[in-house]
PDB file of N, CA, C and O in Angstrom:
ATOM      1  N   UNK A  18     -10.943 -59.940 -18.764  1.00 78.00           N
ATOM      2  CA  UNK A  18     -10.082 -59.315 -19.750  1.00 78.00           C
ATOM      3  C   UNK A  18     -10.278 -57.892 -19.892  1.00 78.00           C
ATOM      4  O   UNK A  18     -11.400 -57.420 -19.704  1.00 78.00           O
ATOM      5  N   UNK A  19      -9.211 -57.166 -20.187  1.00 81.00           N
ATOM      6  CA  UNK A  19      -9.263 -55.700 -20.303  1.00 81.00           C
ATOM      7  C   UNK A  19      -9.351 -55.338 -21.780  1.00 81.00           C
ATOM      8  O   UNK A  19      -9.161 -56.135 -22.618  1.00 81.00           O
ATOM      9  N   UNK A  20      -9.513 -54.127 -21.969  1.00 82.00           N
ATOM     10  CA  UNK A  20      -9.587 -53.569 -23.409  1.00 82.00           C
ATOM     11  C   UNK A  20      -8.215 -53.729 -24.097  1.00 82.00           C
ATOM     12  O   UNK A  20      -8.185 -54.092 -25.264  1.00 82.00           O
ATOM     13  N   UNK A  21      -7.043 -53.685 -23.438  1.00 84.00           N
ATOM     14  CA  UNK A  21      -5.799 -53.953 -24.013  1.00 84.00           C
ATOM     15  C   UNK A  21      -5.582 -55.394 -24.315  1.00 84.00           C
ATOM     16  O   UNK A  21      -4.937 -55.674 -25.377  1.00 84.00           O
ATOM     17  N   UNK A  22      -6.181 -56.275 -23.523  1.00 87.00           N
ATOM     18  CA  UNK A  22      -6.083 -57.708 -23.897  1.00 87.00           C
ATOM     19  C   UNK A  22      -6.779 -58.047 -25.168  1.00 87.00           C
ATOM     20  O   UNK A  22      -6.359 -58.738 -26.097  1.00 87.00           O
ATOM     21  N   UNK A  23      -7.959 -57.435 -25.383  1.00 86.00           N
ATOM     22  CA  UNK A  23      -8.774 -57.575 -26.628  1.00 86.00           C
ATOM     23  C   UNK A  23      -8.022 -56.976 -27.757  1.00 86.00           C
ATOM     24  O   UNK A  23      -7.953 -57.491 -28.882  1.00 86.00           O
ATOM     25  N   UNK A  24      -7.326 -55.827 -27.596  1.00 85.00           N
ATOM     26  CA  UNK A  24      -6.658 -55.152 -28.600  1.00 85.00           C
ATOM     27  C   UNK A  24      -5.520 -56.034 -29.176  1.00 85.00           C
ATOM     28  O   UNK A  24      -5.127 -56.164 -30.348  1.00 85.00           O
ATOM     29  N   UNK A  25      -4.914 -56.819 -28.138  1.00 89.00           N
ATOM     30  CA  UNK A  25      -3.683 -57.621 -28.569  1.00 89.00           C
ATOM     31  C   UNK A  25      -4.236 -58.784 -29.353  1.00 89.00           C
ATOM     32  O   UNK A  25      -3.485 -59.249 -30.207  1.00 89.00           O
ATOM     33  N   UNK A  26      -5.478 -59.195 -29.160  1.00 89.00           N
ATOM     34  CA  UNK A  26      -6.063 -60.266 -30.010  1.00 89.00           C
ATOM     35  C   UNK A  26      -6.503 -59.734 -31.330  1.00 89.00           C
ATOM     36  O   UNK A  26      -6.950 -60.553 -32.194  1.00 89.00           O
ATOM     37  N   UNK A  27      -6.547 -58.389 -31.569  1.00 85.00           N
ATOM     38  CA  UNK A  27      -7.027 -57.852 -32.795  1.00 85.00           C
ATOM     39  C   UNK A  27      -8.505 -57.581 -32.752  1.00 85.00           C
ATOM     40  O   UNK A  27      -9.015 -57.325 -33.810  1.00 85.00           O
ATOM     41  N   UNK A  28      -9.049 -57.464 -31.618  1.00 89.00           N
ATOM     42  CA  UNK A  28     -10.461 -57.121 -31.486  1.00 89.00           C
ATOM     43  C   UNK A  28     -10.519 -55.743 -30.999  1.00 89.00           C
ATOM     44  O   UNK A  28     -10.169 -55.460 -29.785  1.00 89.00           O
ATOM     45  N   UNK A  29     -10.983 -54.857 -31.894  1.00 90.00           N
ATOM     46  CA  UNK A  29     -11.108 -53.412 -31.516  1.00 90.00           C
ATOM     47  C   UNK A  29     -12.316 -52.933 -32.186  1.00 90.00           C
ATOM     48  O   UNK A  29     -13.103 -53.639 -32.857  1.00 90.00           O
ATOM     49  N   UNK A  30     -12.756 -51.623 -31.923  1.00 90.00           N
ATOM     50  CA  UNK A  30     -13.997 -51.160 -32.400  1.00 90.00           C
ATOM     51  C   UNK A  30     -13.998 -51.129 -33.911  1.00 90.00           C
ATOM     52  O   UNK A  30     -15.195 -51.547 -34.376  1.00 90.00           O
ATOM     53  N   UNK A  31     -12.953 -50.827 -34.628  1.00 92.00           N
ATOM     54  CA  UNK A  31     -13.057 -50.823 -36.040  1.00 92.00           C
ATOM     55  C   UNK A  31     -13.314 -52.297 -36.602  1.00 92.00           C
ATOM     56  O   UNK A  31     -14.023 -52.349 -37.588  1.00 92.00           O
ATOM     57  N   UNK A  32     -12.638 -53.207 -36.043  1.00 92.00           N
ATOM     58  CA  UNK A  32     -12.835 -54.637 -36.510  1.00 92.00           C
ATOM     59  C   UNK A  32     -14.266 -55.092 -36.293  1.00 92.00           C
ATOM     60  O   UNK A  32     -14.830 -55.736 -37.123  1.00 92.00           O
ATOM     61  N   UNK A  33     -14.864 -54.804 -35.092  1.00 94.00           N
ATOM     62  CA  UNK A  33     -16.146 -55.158 -34.825  1.00 94.00           C
ATOM     63  C   UNK A  33     -17.087 -54.503 -35.815  1.00 94.00           C
ATOM     64  O   UNK A  33     -18.087 -55.166 -36.287  1.00 94.00           O
ATOM     65  N   UNK A  34     -16.962 -53.279 -36.113  1.00 96.00           N
ATOM     66  CA  UNK A  34     -17.719 -52.557 -37.011  1.00 96.00           C
ATOM     67  C   UNK A  34     -17.789 -53.191 -38.421  1.00 96.00           C
ATOM     68  O   UNK A  34     -18.807 -53.355 -38.932  1.00 96.00           O
ATOM     69  N   UNK A  35     -16.593 -53.421 -38.805  1.00 96.00           N
ATOM     70  CA  UNK A  35     -16.317 -54.066 -40.124  1.00 96.00           C
ATOM     71  C   UNK A  35     -17.067 -55.448 -40.294  1.00 96.00           C
ATOM     72  O   UNK A  35     -17.831 -55.744 -41.184  1.00 96.00           O
ATOM     73  N   UNK A  36     -16.977 -56.286 -39.294  1.00 96.00           N
ATOM     74  CA  UNK A  36     -17.571 -57.620 -39.198  1.00 96.00           C
ATOM     75  C   UNK A  36     -19.017 -57.462 -39.072  1.00 96.00           C
ATOM     76  O   UNK A  36     -19.794 -58.171 -39.835  1.00 96.00           O
ATOM     77  N   UNK A  37     -19.603 -56.613 -38.290  1.00 97.00           N
ATOM     78  CA  UNK A  37     -20.967 -56.386 -38.104  1.00 97.00           C
ATOM     79  C   UNK A  37     -21.603 -55.895 -39.423  1.00 97.00           C
ATOM     80  O   UNK A  37     -22.589 -56.274 -39.832  1.00 97.00           O
ATOM     81  N   UNK A  38     -20.828 -54.939 -40.173  1.00 98.00           N
ATOM     82  CA  UNK A  38     -21.405 -54.389 -41.413  1.00 98.00           C
ATOM     83  C   UNK A  38     -21.452 -55.454 -42.515  1.00 98.00           C
ATOM     84  O   UNK A  38     -22.442 -55.518 -43.217  1.00 98.00           O
ATOM     85  N   UNK A  39     -20.432 -56.269 -42.583  1.00 98.00           N
ATOM     86  CA  UNK A  39     -20.528 -57.390 -43.559  1.00 98.00           C
ATOM     87  C   UNK A  39     -21.610 -58.399 -43.207  1.00 98.00           C
ATOM     88  O   UNK A  39     -22.329 -58.812 -44.158  1.00 98.00           O
ATOM     89  N   UNK A  40     -21.764 -58.721 -41.981  1.00 98.00           N
ATOM     90  CA  UNK A  40     -22.939 -59.606 -41.536  1.00 98.00           C
ATOM     91  C   UNK A  40     -24.265 -59.032 -41.863  1.00 98.00           C
ATOM     92  O   UNK A  40     -25.142 -59.658 -42.394  1.00 98.00           O
ATOM     93  N   UNK A  41     -24.444 -57.800 -41.441  1.00 98.00           N
ATOM     94  CA  UNK A  41     -25.683 -57.090 -41.757  1.00 98.00           C
ATOM     95  C   UNK A  41     -26.046 -56.845 -43.165  1.00 98.00           C
ATOM     96  O   UNK A  41     -27.140 -57.197 -43.623  1.00 98.00           O
ATOM     97  N   UNK A  42     -24.988 -56.551 -43.849  1.00 98.00           N
ATOM     98  CA  UNK A  42     -25.080 -56.313 -45.370  1.00 98.00           C
ATOM     99  C   UNK A  42     -25.472 -57.666 -46.103  1.00 98.00           C
ATOM    100  O   UNK A  42     -26.274 -57.631 -47.003  1.00 98.00           O
ATOM    101  N   UNK A  43     -24.859 -58.825 -45.691  1.00 98.00           N
ATOM    102  CA  UNK A  43     -25.146 -60.002 -46.342  1.00 98.00           C
ATOM    103  C   UNK A  43     -26.632 -60.407 -46.072  1.00 98.00           C
ATOM    104  O   UNK A  43     -27.310 -61.117 -46.922  1.00 98.00           O
ATOM    105  N   UNK A  44     -27.100 -60.193 -44.817  1.00 98.00           N
ATOM    106  CA  UNK A  44     -28.416 -60.564 -44.488  1.00 98.00           C
ATOM    107  C   UNK A  44     -29.464 -59.821 -45.303  1.00 98.00           C
ATOM    108  O   UNK A  44     -30.412 -60.298 -45.879  1.00 98.00           O
ATOM    109  N   UNK A  45     -29.183 -58.482 -45.488  1.00 98.00           N
ATOM    110  CA  UNK A  45     -29.991 -57.548 -46.286  1.00 98.00           C
ATOM    111  C   UNK A  45     -29.923 -58.048 -47.769  1.00 98.00           C
ATOM    112  O   UNK A  45     -30.972 -57.946 -48.465  1.00 98.00           O
ATOM    113  N   UNK A  46     -28.861 -58.297 -48.258  1.00 98.00           N
ATOM    114  CA  UNK A  46     -28.682 -58.809 -49.642  1.00 98.00           C
ATOM    115  C   UNK A  46     -29.519 -59.970 -49.909  1.00 98.00           C
ATOM    116  O   UNK A  46     -30.169 -60.120 -50.891  1.00 98.00           O
ATOM    117  N   UNK A  47     -29.457 -61.019 -48.984  1.00 98.00           N
ATOM    118  CA  UNK A  47     -30.146 -62.174 -49.137  1.00 98.00           C
ATOM    119  C   UNK A  47     -31.721 -61.981 -49.048  1.00 98.00           C
ATOM    120  O   UNK A  47     -32.456 -62.593 -49.931  1.00 98.00           O
ATOM    121  N   UNK A  48     -32.045 -61.054 -48.201  1.00 98.00           N
ATOM    122  CA  UNK A  48     -33.476 -60.687 -48.098  1.00 98.00           C
ATOM    123  C   UNK A  48     -33.966 -60.026 -49.403  1.00 98.00           C
ATOM    124  O   UNK A  48     -35.082 -60.399 -49.965  1.00 98.00           O
ATOM    125  N   UNK A  49     -33.087 -59.163 -49.953  1.00 98.00           N
ATOM    126  CA  UNK A  49     -33.513 -58.473 -51.235  1.00 98.00           C
ATOM    127  C   UNK A  49     -33.614 -59.557 -52.375  1.00 98.00           C
ATOM    128  O   UNK A  49     -34.580 -59.447 -53.188  1.00 98.00           O
ATOM    129  N   UNK A  50     -32.745 -60.509 -52.454  1.00 98.00           N
ATOM    130  CA  UNK A  50     -32.798 -61.602 -53.474  1.00 98.00           C
ATOM    131  C   UNK A  50     -34.141 -62.254 -53.349  1.00 98.00           C
ATOM    132  O   UNK A  50     -34.856 -62.592 -54.292  1.00 98.00           O
ATOM    133  N   UNK A  51     -34.433 -62.688 -52.103  1.00 98.00           N
ATOM    134  CA  UNK A  51     -35.661 -63.439 -51.818  1.00 98.00           C
ATOM    135  C   UNK A  51     -36.837 -62.566 -52.193  1.00 98.00           C
ATOM    136  O   UNK A  51     -37.864 -63.046 -52.842  1.00 98.00           O
ATOM    137  N   UNK A  52     -36.943 -61.298 -51.809  1.00 98.00           N
ATOM    138  CA  UNK A  52     -37.993 -60.420 -52.181  1.00 98.00           C
ATOM    139  C   UNK A  52     -38.156 -60.292 -53.690  1.00 98.00           C
ATOM    140  O   UNK A  52     -39.262 -60.366 -54.165  1.00 98.00           O
ATOM    141  N   UNK A  53     -37.023 -60.125 -54.419  1.00 98.00           N
ATOM    142  CA  UNK A  53     -37.110 -59.979 -55.831  1.00 98.00           C
ATOM    143  C   UNK A  53     -37.679 -61.289 -56.457  1.00 98.00           C
ATOM    144  O   UNK A  53     -38.522 -61.208 -57.427  1.00 98.00           O
ATOM    145  N   UNK A  54     -37.211 -62.435 -56.125  1.00 98.00           N
ATOM    146  CA  UNK A  54     -37.684 -63.710 -56.620  1.00 98.00           C
ATOM    147  C   UNK A  54     -39.215 -63.978 -56.320  1.00 98.00           C
ATOM    148  O   UNK A  54     -39.982 -64.266 -57.215  1.00 98.00           O
ATOM    149  N   UNK A  55     -39.678 -63.512 -55.079  1.00 98.00           N
ATOM    150  CA  UNK A  55     -40.986 -63.586 -54.688  1.00 98.00           C
ATOM    151  C   UNK A  55     -41.855 -62.612 -55.602  1.00 98.00           C
ATOM    152  O   UNK A  55     -43.001 -63.001 -56.087  1.00 98.00           O
ATOM    153  N   UNK A  56     -41.355 -61.398 -55.835  1.00 97.00           N
ATOM    154  CA  UNK A  56     -42.097 -60.513 -56.618  1.00 97.00           C
ATOM    155  C   UNK A  56     -42.127 -60.980 -58.121  1.00 97.00           C
ATOM    156  O   UNK A  56     -43.279 -60.771 -58.752  1.00 97.00           O
ATOM    157  N   UNK A  57     -41.130 -61.488 -58.640  1.00 97.00           N
ATOM    158  CA  UNK A  57     -41.070 -62.006 -60.036  1.00 97.00           C
ATOM    159  C   UNK A  57     -42.158 -63.248 -60.080  1.00 97.00           C
ATOM    160  O   UNK A  57     -42.892 -63.333 -61.134  1.00 97.00           O
ATOM    161  N   UNK A  58     -42.219 -64.092 -59.086  1.00 97.00           N
ATOM    162  CA  UNK A  58     -43.087 -65.258 -59.101  1.00 97.00           C
ATOM    163  C   UNK A  58     -44.551 -64.680 -59.088  1.00 97.00           C
ATOM    164  O   UNK A  58     -45.362 -65.195 -59.812  1.00 97.00           O
ATOM    165  N   UNK A  59     -44.866 -63.710 -58.350  1.00 97.00           N
ATOM    166  CA  UNK A  59     -46.128 -63.136 -58.308  1.00 97.00           C
ATOM    167  C   UNK A  59     -46.575 -62.516 -59.627  1.00 97.00           C
ATOM    168  O   UNK A  59     -47.737 -62.658 -60.144  1.00 97.00           O
ATOM    169  N   UNK A  60     -45.632 -61.714 -60.245  1.00 97.00           N
ATOM    170  CA  UNK A  60     -45.859 -61.137 -61.526  1.00 97.00           C
ATOM    171  C   UNK A  60     -46.146 -62.116 -62.562  1.00 97.00           C
ATOM    172  O   UNK A  60     -47.008 -62.033 -63.442  1.00 97.00           O
ATOM    173  N   UNK A  61     -45.413 -63.196 -62.586  1.00 96.00           N
ATOM    174  CA  UNK A  61     -45.464 -64.303 -63.630  1.00 96.00           C
ATOM    175  C   UNK A  61     -46.882 -65.002 -63.353  1.00 96.00           C
ATOM    176  O   UNK A  61     -47.547 -65.337 -64.393  1.00 96.00           O
ATOM    177  N   UNK A  62     -47.284 -65.213 -62.149  1.00 96.00           N
ATOM    178  CA  UNK A  62     -48.564 -65.911 -62.004  1.00 96.00           C
ATOM    179  C   UNK A  62     -49.786 -65.109 -62.411  1.00 96.00           C
ATOM    180  O   UNK A  62     -50.772 -65.594 -62.875  1.00 96.00           O
ATOM    181  N   UNK A  63     -49.679 -63.729 -62.274  1.00 94.00           N
ATOM    182  CA  UNK A  63     -50.779 -62.875 -62.590  1.00 94.00           C
ATOM    183  C   UNK A  63     -50.749 -62.647 -64.183  1.00 94.00           C
ATOM    184  O   UNK A  63     -51.862 -62.125 -64.592  1.00 94.00           O
ATOM    185  N   UNK A  64     -49.795 -62.856 -64.843  1.00 82.00           N
ATOM    186  CA  UNK A  64     -49.642 -62.662 -66.284  1.00 82.00           C
ATOM    187  C   UNK A  64     -50.519 -63.667 -67.033  1.00 82.00           C
ATOM    188  O   UNK A  64     -50.779 -64.745 -66.663  1.00 82.00           O
TER     189      UNK A  64
END
């Protein structure tokens, strides 16, 4: 397939960037939630 074929399917650099950004952002968000819950559990245990 050529670049023009991918563009006809709606796959271009901007779309790939948006999808990658959403995926990376969701992984970081879930990591942050897990980190916060773990930190809260540690603080509660030490109190």
